[in-house]
Coordinates of C-alpha atoms in Angstrom, one line a residue:
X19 CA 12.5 -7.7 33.6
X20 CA 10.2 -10.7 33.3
X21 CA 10.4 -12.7 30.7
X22 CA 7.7 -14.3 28.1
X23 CA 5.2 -16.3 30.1
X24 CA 5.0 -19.8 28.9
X25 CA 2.0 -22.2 28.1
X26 CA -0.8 -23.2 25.9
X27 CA -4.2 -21.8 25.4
X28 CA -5.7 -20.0 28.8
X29 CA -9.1 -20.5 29.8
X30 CA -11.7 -18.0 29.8
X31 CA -12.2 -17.1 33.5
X32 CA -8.5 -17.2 33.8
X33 CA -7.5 -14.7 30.6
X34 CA -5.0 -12.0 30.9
X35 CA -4.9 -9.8 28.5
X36 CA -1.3 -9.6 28.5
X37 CA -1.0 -13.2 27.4
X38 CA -0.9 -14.1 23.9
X39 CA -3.9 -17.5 23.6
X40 CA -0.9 -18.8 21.6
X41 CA 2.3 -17.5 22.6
X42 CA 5.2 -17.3 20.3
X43 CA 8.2 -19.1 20.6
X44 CA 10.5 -16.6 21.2
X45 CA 12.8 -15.8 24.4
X46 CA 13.3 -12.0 25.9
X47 CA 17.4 -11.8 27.0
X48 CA 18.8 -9.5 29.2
X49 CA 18.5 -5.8 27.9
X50 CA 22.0 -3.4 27.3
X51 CA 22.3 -0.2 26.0
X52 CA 25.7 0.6 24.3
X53 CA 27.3 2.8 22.1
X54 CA 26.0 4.3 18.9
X55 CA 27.8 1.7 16.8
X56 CA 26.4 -1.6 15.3
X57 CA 28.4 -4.3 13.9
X58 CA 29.1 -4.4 9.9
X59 CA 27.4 -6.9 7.9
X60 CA 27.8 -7.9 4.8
X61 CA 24.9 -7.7 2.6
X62 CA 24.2 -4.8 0.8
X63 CA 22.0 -2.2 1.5
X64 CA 19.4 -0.5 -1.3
X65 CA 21.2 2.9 -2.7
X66 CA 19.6 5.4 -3.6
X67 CA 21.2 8.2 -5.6
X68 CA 20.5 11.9 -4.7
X69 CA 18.5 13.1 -7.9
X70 CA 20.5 15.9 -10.2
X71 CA 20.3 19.4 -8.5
X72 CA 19.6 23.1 -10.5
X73 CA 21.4 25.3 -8.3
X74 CA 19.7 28.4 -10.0
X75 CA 18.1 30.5 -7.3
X76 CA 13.9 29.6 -7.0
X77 CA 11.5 32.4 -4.9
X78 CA 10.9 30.6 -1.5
X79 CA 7.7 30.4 0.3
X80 CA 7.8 31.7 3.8
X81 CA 7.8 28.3 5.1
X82 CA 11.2 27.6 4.1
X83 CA 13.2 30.6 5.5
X84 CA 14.3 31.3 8.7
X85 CA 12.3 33.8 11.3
X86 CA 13.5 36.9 11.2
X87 CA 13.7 37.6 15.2
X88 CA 14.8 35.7 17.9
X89 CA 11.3 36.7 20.2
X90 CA 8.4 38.1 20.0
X91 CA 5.1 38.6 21.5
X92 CA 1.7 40.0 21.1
X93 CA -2.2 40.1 20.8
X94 CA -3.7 39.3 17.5
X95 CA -6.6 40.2 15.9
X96 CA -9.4 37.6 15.4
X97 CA -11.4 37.2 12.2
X98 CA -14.6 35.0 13.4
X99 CA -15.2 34.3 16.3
X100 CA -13.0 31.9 19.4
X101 CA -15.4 29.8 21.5
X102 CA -15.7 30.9 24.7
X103 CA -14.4 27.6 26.5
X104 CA -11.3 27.4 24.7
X105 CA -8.8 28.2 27.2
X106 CA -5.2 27.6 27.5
X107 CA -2.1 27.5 25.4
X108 CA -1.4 26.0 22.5
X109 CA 2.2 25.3 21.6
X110 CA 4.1 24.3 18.5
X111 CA 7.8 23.2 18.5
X112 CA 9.9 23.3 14.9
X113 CA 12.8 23.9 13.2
X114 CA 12.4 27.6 12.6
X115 CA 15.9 29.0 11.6
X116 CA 17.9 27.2 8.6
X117 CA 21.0 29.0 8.3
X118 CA 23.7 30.5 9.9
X119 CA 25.1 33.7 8.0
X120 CA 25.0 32.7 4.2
X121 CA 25.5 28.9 5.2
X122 CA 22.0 27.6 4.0
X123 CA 20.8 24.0 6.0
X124 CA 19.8 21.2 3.7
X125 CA 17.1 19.6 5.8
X126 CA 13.8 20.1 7.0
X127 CA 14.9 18.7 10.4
X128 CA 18.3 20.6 10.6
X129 CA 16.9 23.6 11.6
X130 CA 17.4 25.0 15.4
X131 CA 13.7 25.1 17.7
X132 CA 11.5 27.6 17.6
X133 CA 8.9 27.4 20.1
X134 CA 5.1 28.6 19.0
X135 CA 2.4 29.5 21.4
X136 CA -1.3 30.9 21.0
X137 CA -2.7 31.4 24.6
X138 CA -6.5 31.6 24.1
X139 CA -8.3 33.4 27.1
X140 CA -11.9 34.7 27.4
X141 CA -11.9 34.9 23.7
X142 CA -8.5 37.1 22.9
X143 CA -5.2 35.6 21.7
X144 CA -2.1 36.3 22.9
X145 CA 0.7 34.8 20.1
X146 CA 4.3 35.0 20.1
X147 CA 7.5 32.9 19.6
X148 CA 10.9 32.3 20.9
X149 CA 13.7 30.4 20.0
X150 CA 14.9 27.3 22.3
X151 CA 18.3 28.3 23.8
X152 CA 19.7 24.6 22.9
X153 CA 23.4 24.3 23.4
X154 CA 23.9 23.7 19.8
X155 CA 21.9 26.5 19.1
X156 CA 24.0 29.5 21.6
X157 CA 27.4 27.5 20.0
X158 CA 25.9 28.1 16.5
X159 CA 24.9 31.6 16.9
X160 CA 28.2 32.5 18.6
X161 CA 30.8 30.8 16.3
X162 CA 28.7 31.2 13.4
X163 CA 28.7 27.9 12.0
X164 CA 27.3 24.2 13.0
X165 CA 29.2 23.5 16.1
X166 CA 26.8 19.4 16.7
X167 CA 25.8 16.9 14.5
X168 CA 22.2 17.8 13.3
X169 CA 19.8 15.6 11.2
X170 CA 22.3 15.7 8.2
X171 CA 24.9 18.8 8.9
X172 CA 28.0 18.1 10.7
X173 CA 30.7 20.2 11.8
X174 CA 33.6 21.0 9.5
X175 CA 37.1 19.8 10.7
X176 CA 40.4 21.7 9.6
X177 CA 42.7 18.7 9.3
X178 CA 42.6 14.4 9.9
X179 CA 43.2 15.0 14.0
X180 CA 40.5 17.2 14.3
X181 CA 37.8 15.0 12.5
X182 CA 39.4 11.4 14.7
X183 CA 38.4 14.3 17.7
X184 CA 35.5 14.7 16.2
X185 CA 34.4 11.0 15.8
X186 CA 35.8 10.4 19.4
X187 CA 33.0 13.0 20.4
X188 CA 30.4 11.1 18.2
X189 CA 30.7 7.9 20.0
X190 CA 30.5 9.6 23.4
X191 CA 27.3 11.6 22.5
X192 CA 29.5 15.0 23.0
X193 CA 29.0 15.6 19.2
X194 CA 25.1 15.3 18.9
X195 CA 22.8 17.9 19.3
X196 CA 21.0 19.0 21.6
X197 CA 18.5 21.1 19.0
X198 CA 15.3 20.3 21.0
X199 CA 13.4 21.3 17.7
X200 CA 11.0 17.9 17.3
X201 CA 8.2 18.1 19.8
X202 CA 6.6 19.4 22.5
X203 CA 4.7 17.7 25.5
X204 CA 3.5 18.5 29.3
X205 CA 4.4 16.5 31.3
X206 CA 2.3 14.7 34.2
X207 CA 3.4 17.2 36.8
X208 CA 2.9 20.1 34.1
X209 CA 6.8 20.6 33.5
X210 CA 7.1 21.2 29.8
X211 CA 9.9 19.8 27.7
X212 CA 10.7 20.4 24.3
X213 CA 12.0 17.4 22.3
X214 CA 14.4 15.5 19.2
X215 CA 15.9 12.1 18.9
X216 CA 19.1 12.6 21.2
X217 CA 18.3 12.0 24.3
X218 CA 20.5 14.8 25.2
X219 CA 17.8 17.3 22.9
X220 CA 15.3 17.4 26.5
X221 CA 14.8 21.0 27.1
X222 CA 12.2 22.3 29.8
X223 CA 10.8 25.0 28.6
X224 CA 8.4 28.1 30.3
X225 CA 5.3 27.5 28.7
X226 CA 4.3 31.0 29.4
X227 CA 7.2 33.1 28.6
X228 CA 8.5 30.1 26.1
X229 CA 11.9 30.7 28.1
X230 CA 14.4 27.6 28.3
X231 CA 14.7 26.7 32.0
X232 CA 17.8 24.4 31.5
X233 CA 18.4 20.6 30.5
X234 CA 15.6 17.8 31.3
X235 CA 18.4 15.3 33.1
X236 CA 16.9 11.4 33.0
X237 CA 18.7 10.4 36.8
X238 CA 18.7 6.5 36.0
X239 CA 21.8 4.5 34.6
X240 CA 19.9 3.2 31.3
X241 CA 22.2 5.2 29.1
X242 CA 22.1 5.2 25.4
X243 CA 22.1 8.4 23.3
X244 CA 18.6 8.0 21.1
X245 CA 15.4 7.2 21.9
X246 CA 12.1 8.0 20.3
X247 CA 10.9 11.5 19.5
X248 CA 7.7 10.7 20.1
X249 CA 6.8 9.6 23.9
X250 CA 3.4 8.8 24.4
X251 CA 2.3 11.1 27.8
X252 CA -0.4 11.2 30.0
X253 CA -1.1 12.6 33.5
X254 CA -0.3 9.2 34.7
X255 CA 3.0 8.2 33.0
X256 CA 5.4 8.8 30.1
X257 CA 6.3 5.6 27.9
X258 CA 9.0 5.7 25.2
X259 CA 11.4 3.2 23.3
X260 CA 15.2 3.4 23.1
X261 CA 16.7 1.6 20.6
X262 CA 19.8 -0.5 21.1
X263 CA 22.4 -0.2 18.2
X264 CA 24.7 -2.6 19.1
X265 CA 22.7 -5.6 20.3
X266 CA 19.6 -4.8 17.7
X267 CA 16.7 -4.5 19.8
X268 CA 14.7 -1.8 21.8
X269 CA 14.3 -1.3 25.2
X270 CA 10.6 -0.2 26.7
X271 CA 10.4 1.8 29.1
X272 CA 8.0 3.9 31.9
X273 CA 8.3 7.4 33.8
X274 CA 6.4 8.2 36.4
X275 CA 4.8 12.1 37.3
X276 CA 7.5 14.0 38.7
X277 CA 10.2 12.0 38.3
X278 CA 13.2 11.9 36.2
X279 CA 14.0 8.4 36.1
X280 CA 12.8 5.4 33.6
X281 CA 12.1 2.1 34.5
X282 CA 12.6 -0.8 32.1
X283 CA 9.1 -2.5 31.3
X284 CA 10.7 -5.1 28.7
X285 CA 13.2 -5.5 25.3
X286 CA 12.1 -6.3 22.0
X287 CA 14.9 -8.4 20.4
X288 CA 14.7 -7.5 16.3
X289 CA 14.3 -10.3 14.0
X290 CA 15.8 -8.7 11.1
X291 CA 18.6 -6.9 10.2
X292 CA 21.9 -5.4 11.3
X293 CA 20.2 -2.7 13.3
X294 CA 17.1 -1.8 14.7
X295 CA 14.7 -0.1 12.6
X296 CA 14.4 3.6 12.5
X297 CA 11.6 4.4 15.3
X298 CA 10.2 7.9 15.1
X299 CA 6.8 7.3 16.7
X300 CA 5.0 4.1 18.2
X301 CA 1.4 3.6 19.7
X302 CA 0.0 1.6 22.4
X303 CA -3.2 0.1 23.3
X304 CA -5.1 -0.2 26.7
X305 CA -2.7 -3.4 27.8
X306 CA -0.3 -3.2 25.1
X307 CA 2.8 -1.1 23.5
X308 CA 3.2 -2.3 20.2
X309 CA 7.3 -1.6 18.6
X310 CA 7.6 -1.2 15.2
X311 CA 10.5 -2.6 13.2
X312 CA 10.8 -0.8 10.2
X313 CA 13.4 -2.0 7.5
X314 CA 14.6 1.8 7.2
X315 CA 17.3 0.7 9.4
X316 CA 19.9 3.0 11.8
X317 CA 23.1 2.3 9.8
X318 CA 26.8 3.6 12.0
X319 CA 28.7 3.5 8.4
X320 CA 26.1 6.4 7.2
X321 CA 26.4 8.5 10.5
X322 CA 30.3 8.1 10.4
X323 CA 30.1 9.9 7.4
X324 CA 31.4 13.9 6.8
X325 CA 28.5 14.3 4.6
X326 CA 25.3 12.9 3.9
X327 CA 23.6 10.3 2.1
X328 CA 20.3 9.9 0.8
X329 CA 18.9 8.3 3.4
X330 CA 21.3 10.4 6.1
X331 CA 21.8 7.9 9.3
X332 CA 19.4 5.3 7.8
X333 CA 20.1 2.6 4.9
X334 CA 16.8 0.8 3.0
X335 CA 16.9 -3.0 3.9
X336 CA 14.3 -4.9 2.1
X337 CA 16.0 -7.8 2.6
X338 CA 15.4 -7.5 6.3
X339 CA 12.2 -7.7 6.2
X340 CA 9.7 -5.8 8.7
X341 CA 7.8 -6.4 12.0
X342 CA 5.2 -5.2 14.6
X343 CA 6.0 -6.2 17.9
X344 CA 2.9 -6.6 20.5
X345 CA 4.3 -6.2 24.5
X346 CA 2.0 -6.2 27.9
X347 CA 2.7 -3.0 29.7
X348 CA 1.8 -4.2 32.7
X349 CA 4.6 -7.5 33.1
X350 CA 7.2 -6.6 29.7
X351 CA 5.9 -10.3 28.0
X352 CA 6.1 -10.0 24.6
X353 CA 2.7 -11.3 23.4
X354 CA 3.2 -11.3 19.3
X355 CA 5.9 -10.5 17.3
X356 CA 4.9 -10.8 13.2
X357 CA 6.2 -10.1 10.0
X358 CA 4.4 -7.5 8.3
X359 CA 4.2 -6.3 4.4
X360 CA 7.3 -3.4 4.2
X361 CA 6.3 0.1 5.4
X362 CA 7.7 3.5 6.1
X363 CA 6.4 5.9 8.4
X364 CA 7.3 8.8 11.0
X365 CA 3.8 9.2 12.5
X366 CA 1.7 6.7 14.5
X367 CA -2.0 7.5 15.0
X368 CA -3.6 5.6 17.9
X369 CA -3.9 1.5 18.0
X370 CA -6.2 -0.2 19.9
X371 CA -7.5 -4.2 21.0
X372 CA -9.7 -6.1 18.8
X373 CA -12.1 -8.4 20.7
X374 CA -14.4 -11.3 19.9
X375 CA -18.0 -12.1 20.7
X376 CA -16.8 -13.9 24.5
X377 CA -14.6 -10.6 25.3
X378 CA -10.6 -12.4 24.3
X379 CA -8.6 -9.9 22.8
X380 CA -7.7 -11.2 19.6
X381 CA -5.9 -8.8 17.6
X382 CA -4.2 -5.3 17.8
X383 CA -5.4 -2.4 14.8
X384 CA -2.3 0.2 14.6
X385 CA -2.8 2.8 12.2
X386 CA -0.1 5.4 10.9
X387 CA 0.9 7.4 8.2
X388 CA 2.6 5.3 5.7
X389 CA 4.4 6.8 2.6
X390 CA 4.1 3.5 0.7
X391 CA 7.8 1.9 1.6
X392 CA 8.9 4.5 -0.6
X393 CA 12.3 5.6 1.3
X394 CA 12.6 8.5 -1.0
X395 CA 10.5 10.3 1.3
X396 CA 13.2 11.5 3.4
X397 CA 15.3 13.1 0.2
X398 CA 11.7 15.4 -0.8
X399 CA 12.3 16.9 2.4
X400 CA 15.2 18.4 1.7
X401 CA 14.7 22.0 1.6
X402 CA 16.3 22.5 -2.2
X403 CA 13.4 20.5 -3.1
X404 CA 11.2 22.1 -0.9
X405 CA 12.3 25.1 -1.8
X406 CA 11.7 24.4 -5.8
X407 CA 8.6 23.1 -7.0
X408 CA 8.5 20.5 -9.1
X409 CA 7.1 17.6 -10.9
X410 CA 9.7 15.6 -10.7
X411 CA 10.1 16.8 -6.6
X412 CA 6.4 15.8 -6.3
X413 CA 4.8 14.7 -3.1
X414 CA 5.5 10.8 -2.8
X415 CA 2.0 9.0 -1.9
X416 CA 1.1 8.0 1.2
X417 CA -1.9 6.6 2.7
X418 CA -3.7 5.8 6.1
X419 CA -2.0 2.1 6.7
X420 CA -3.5 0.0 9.2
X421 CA -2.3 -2.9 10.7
X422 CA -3.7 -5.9 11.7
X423 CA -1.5 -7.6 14.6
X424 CA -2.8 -11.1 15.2
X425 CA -2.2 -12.4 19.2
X426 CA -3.2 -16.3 17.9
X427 CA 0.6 -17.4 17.9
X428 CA 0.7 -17.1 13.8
X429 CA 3.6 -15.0 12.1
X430 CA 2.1 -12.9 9.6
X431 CA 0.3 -9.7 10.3
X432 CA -1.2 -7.3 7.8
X433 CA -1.2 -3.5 6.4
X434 CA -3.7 -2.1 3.9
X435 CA -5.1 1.1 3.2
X436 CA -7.8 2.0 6.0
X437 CA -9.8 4.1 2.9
X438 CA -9.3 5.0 -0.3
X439 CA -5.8 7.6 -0.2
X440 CA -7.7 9.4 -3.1
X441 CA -9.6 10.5 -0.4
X442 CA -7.0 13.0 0.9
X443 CA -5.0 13.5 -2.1
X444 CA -2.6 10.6 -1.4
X445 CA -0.8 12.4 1.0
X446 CA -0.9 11.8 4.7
X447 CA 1.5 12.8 8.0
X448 CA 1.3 15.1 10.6
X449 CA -1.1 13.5 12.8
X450 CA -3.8 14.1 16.3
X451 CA -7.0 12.9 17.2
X452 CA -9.0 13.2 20.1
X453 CA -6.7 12.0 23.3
X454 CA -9.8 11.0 25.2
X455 CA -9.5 7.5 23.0
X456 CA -6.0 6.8 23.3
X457 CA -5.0 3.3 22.8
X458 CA -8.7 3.0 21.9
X459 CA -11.2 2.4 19.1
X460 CA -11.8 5.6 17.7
X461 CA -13.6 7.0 14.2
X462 CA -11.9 10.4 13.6
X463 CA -8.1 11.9 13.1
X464 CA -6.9 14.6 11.8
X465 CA -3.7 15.2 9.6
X466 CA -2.2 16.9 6.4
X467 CA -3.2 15.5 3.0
X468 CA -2.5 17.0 -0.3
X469 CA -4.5 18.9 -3.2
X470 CA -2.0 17.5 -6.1
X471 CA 0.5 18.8 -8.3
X472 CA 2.4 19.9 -4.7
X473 CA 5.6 19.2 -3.3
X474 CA 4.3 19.1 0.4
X475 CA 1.6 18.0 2.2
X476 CA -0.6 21.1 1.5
X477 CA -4.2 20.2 3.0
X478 CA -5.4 19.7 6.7
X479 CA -7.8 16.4 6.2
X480 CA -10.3 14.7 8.6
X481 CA -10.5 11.3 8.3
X482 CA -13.5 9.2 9.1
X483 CA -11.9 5.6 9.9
X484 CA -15.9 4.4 9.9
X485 CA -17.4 6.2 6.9
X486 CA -13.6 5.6 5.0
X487 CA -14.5 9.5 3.9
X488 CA -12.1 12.6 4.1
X489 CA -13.2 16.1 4.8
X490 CA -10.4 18.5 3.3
X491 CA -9.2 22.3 4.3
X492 CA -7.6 23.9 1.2
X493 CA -6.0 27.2 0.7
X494 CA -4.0 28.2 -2.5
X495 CA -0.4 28.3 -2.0
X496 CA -0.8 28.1 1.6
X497 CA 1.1 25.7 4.2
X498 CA -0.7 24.1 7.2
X499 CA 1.4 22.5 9.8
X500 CA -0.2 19.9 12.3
X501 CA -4.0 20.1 13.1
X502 CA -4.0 19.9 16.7
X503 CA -7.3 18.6 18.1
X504 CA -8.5 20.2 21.4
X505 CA -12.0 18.8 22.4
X506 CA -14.9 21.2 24.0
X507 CA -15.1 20.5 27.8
X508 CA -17.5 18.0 28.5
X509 CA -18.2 16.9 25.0
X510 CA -19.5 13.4 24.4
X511 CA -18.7 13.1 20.9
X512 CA -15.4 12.2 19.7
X513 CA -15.4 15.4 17.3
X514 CA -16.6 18.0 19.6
X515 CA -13.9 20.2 19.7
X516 CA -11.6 22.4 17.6
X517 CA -8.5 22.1 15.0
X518 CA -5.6 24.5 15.4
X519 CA -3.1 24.9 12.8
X520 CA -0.8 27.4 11.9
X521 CA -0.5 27.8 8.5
X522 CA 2.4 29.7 6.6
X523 CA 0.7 31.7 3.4
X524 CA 1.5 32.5 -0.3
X525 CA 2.3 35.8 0.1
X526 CA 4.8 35.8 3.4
X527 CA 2.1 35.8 6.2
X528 CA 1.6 33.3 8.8
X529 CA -1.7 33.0 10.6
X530 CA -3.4 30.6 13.2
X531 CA -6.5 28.8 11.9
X532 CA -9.1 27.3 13.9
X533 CA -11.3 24.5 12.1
X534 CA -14.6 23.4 13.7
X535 CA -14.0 19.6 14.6
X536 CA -17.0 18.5 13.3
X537 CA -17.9 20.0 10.8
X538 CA -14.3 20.7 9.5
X539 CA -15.3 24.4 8.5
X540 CA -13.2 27.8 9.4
X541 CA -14.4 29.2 12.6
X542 CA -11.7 31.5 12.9
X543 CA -7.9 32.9 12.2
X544 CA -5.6 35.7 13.3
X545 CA -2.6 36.7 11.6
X546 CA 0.9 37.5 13.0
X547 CA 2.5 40.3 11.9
X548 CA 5.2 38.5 10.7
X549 CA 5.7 35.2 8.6
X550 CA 5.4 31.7 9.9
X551 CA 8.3 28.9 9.3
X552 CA 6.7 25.5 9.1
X553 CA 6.4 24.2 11.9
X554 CA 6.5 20.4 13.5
X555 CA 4.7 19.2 16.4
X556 CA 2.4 21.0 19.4
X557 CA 1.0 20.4 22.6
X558 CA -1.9 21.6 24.9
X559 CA -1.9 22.8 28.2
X560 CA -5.5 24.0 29.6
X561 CA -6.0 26.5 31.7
X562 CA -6.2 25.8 35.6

């Protein structure tokens, strides 16, 4: 791994963009990947108490119960019309079944995988859904209870011995899931694999018959049991981070098309903290992957536990401040690392370089959906509170934060509000935008807002990063899950193209939506014949 190039200003002629024109004073050490336990520390972390729970029974909206069957498939019926060039398969991963027997899940992301896909051909839609044979998943269904740790269940222990086994089993990795029910990507030799936190939860999937071929098996020796849901894939490579629990830090690292070993670009040492910070998503730039360091840190007391707290594997750490991370891809030097206002988010948009008049990059623009460093976020997404509507389970606010990431040696970045969150209803997540300007400068994205009083993001929004305006797609008591932005063949505007969502409705249907990209108006939607769970996070594979 090489480590942080040193020296003053660079000259013009000779600039790299993968040197800093100031570079920090800050070393890179040797990278490890250990064990999911971090040393104790001392201070304190934020608490935050669960809020008082009616137990009374609420009527649930479709996108909080389970699927009723374990496959199905089907043409639908179209209302409007599909354009003609859009074909291939779209596919949407989430948690789609949240209980086993009369045992009800608590989470949002407890639930086990259920794979999505709308295969658009010549203007007919074939639909159907299937649910990801995970090995957490076959254990639950044939022992009829949680058999792995999920996002906040864990399996119940008849005596002391048992739960020491059980811990034993934790700290090997035996004990975490597998339940691949996070994302879905294709990768750059058109294998498809389904995705979570563990790095265990890598399922290849068929992307036709949304059968689960077996286990996606990383052959190197980096080890570690997390990484980052969120890979950022193209036909040319796979990047993703794995956190380091034990020595805080995160390791960067690159695959290549067709193979199943990662190579160690460079480590990002954390400046604050006990343990790294919780890292969902990240972006990257043309030269650059930028690591976030949130100050919702991992915490090994919280996943120890039998049962949850508020903020599950996570503690609140204010105290330990928060940083963005700038490294080259291309050597592993780490050209910035600055302390940035406190933030929260799961979702990274897109980042890209910010130039001057003679051409020196000069400063990285990251933005993301950022719920306001409110870590309360992650208790409205339990599924009592999504379940029951009500003020005082409202939608916490979030907003379009941007960063500013300075490469001129100096230690403060910052993070504001790319437009007015009024705009789309204060509520923000669920992210796409045109992959063409990935790790670009680019205008448009597309995400889930919120038409308030709600609970849930409950909108699909197009923002305009130039105009700072908002487009909105509303439908009463209806549920949207991720717009998915798939752009027309050959289009030479950013928003040529369509939205797909699949949206869960008031009254127990589920139907696929298609949004015109520019204009943000319906062009089409077919319903199932069944309900829709909400769903997470999708994927397109075109047609050969």
């Amino acid at each position: 791994m090489a480590s942080m190039a040193a020296g003053s200003c660079i000259s013009f002629k000779a600039y790299n963009p993968c040197l800093p024109l100031h570079p920090p004073k800050r070393s890179v050490s040797n990278f490890t990947i250990r064990s999911i336990a971090s040393p104790i520390r001392p201070s304190p972390p934020v608490v935050v108490p669960f809020p008082n729970i009616d137990t009374s029974t609420p009527p649930t909206h479709v996108a909080w119960t389970s699927i009723r069957q374990d496959q199905w498939e089907g043409q639908l019926s179209i209302q409007g019309q599909l354009p003609r060039w859009l074909n291939g398969t779209y596919l949407r991963n989430g948690p789609g079944v949240w209980n086993i027997g009369n045992y009800n899940f608590r989470h949002l992301f407890d639930g086990y995988a259920t794979i999505v896909k709308l295969q658009f051909e010549d203007g007919r839609l074939i639909a159907g859904h299937r649910q990801i044979e995970s090995n957490a998943y076959k254990a639950a269904m044939k022992n009829q209870k949680v058999c792995y740790r999920e996002f906040s269940e864990v399996p119940k222990t008849d005596n002391f011995l048992a739960y020491v086994g059980e811990l034993a089993n934790l700290f090997s990795g035996v004990s975490l899931t597998d339940n691949a029910n996070t994302g879905v990507v294709k990768l750059g030799d058109s294998r498809v694999v389904c995705l979570t936190e563990t790095q265990k939860g890598s399922i290849i999937i068929n992307p036709s018959t949304l059968e689960t071929m077996g286990k996606f098996e990383y052959s190197d020796s980096l080890g570690g049991l997390i990484h980052s849901a969120h890979p950022i894939v193209t036909d040319s490579e796979f990047l993703t981070l794995l956190p380091d629990l034990l020595n805080p830090g995160y390791l960067v690292v690159r695959m290549e098309p067709g193979s199943n070993e990662r190579k160690v670009i460079g480590r990002v040492n954390c400046k604050g903290g006990p343990a790294p910070g919780w890292v969902h998503s990240f972006p990257v730039t043309e030269n650059y992957v930028v690591v976030p360091e949130m100050p919702l840190r991992y915490c090994a007391q919280n996943l120890l536990r039998a049962e949850p707290t508020p903020l599950y594997k996570f503690e609140w750490r204010p105290e330990s401040k928060a940083f963005m991370h700038v490294m080259c891809k291309a050597s592993g030097n780490i050209v910035a690392s600055v302390e940035v206002p406190l933030f929260i988010t799961f979702h990274f948009i897109n980042a890209y370089e910010e130039r001057d008049e003679k051409g020196r990059i000069t400063a990285v623009i990251a933005d993301c959906c950022e719920h306001n460093a409110n870590p309360l976020i992650l208790d409205r997404l339990r599924l009592h509170n999504l379940r029951r509507f009500s003020l005082k389970h409202a939608l916490p606010d979030a907003r379009v934060g941007r960063f500013r990431i300075p490469l001129d040696g100096s230690g403060h970045g910052k993070l504001e509000a790319a437009l007015d969150p009024d705009e789309h209803g204060r509520g923000m997540d669920m992210c796409s935008f045109n992959p063409a300007y990935l790790g670009k400068k680019y205008r448009y994205a597309y995400a889930c807002g919120a038409k308030r009083p709600c609970n849930f993001p409950n909108t699909l929004t197009k923002i305009d990063l130039v105009k700072k305006k908002a487009k909105n797609w509303y439908e009463s008591g209806a549920i949207p899950s991720e717009p998915f932005f798939v752009a027309r063949p050959g289009a030479t505007e950013e928003d040529d193209g369509v939205v797909i969502s699949m949206v869960s409705g008031k009254n127990g249907e589920g139907y696929a939506l298609l949004l015109d990209g520019s204009t943000f108006e319906e062009i089409a939607r077919a319903k199932f014949p069944y309900g829709l769970p909400y769903g997470l996070h999708g994927c397109w594979i075109p047609k050969n």
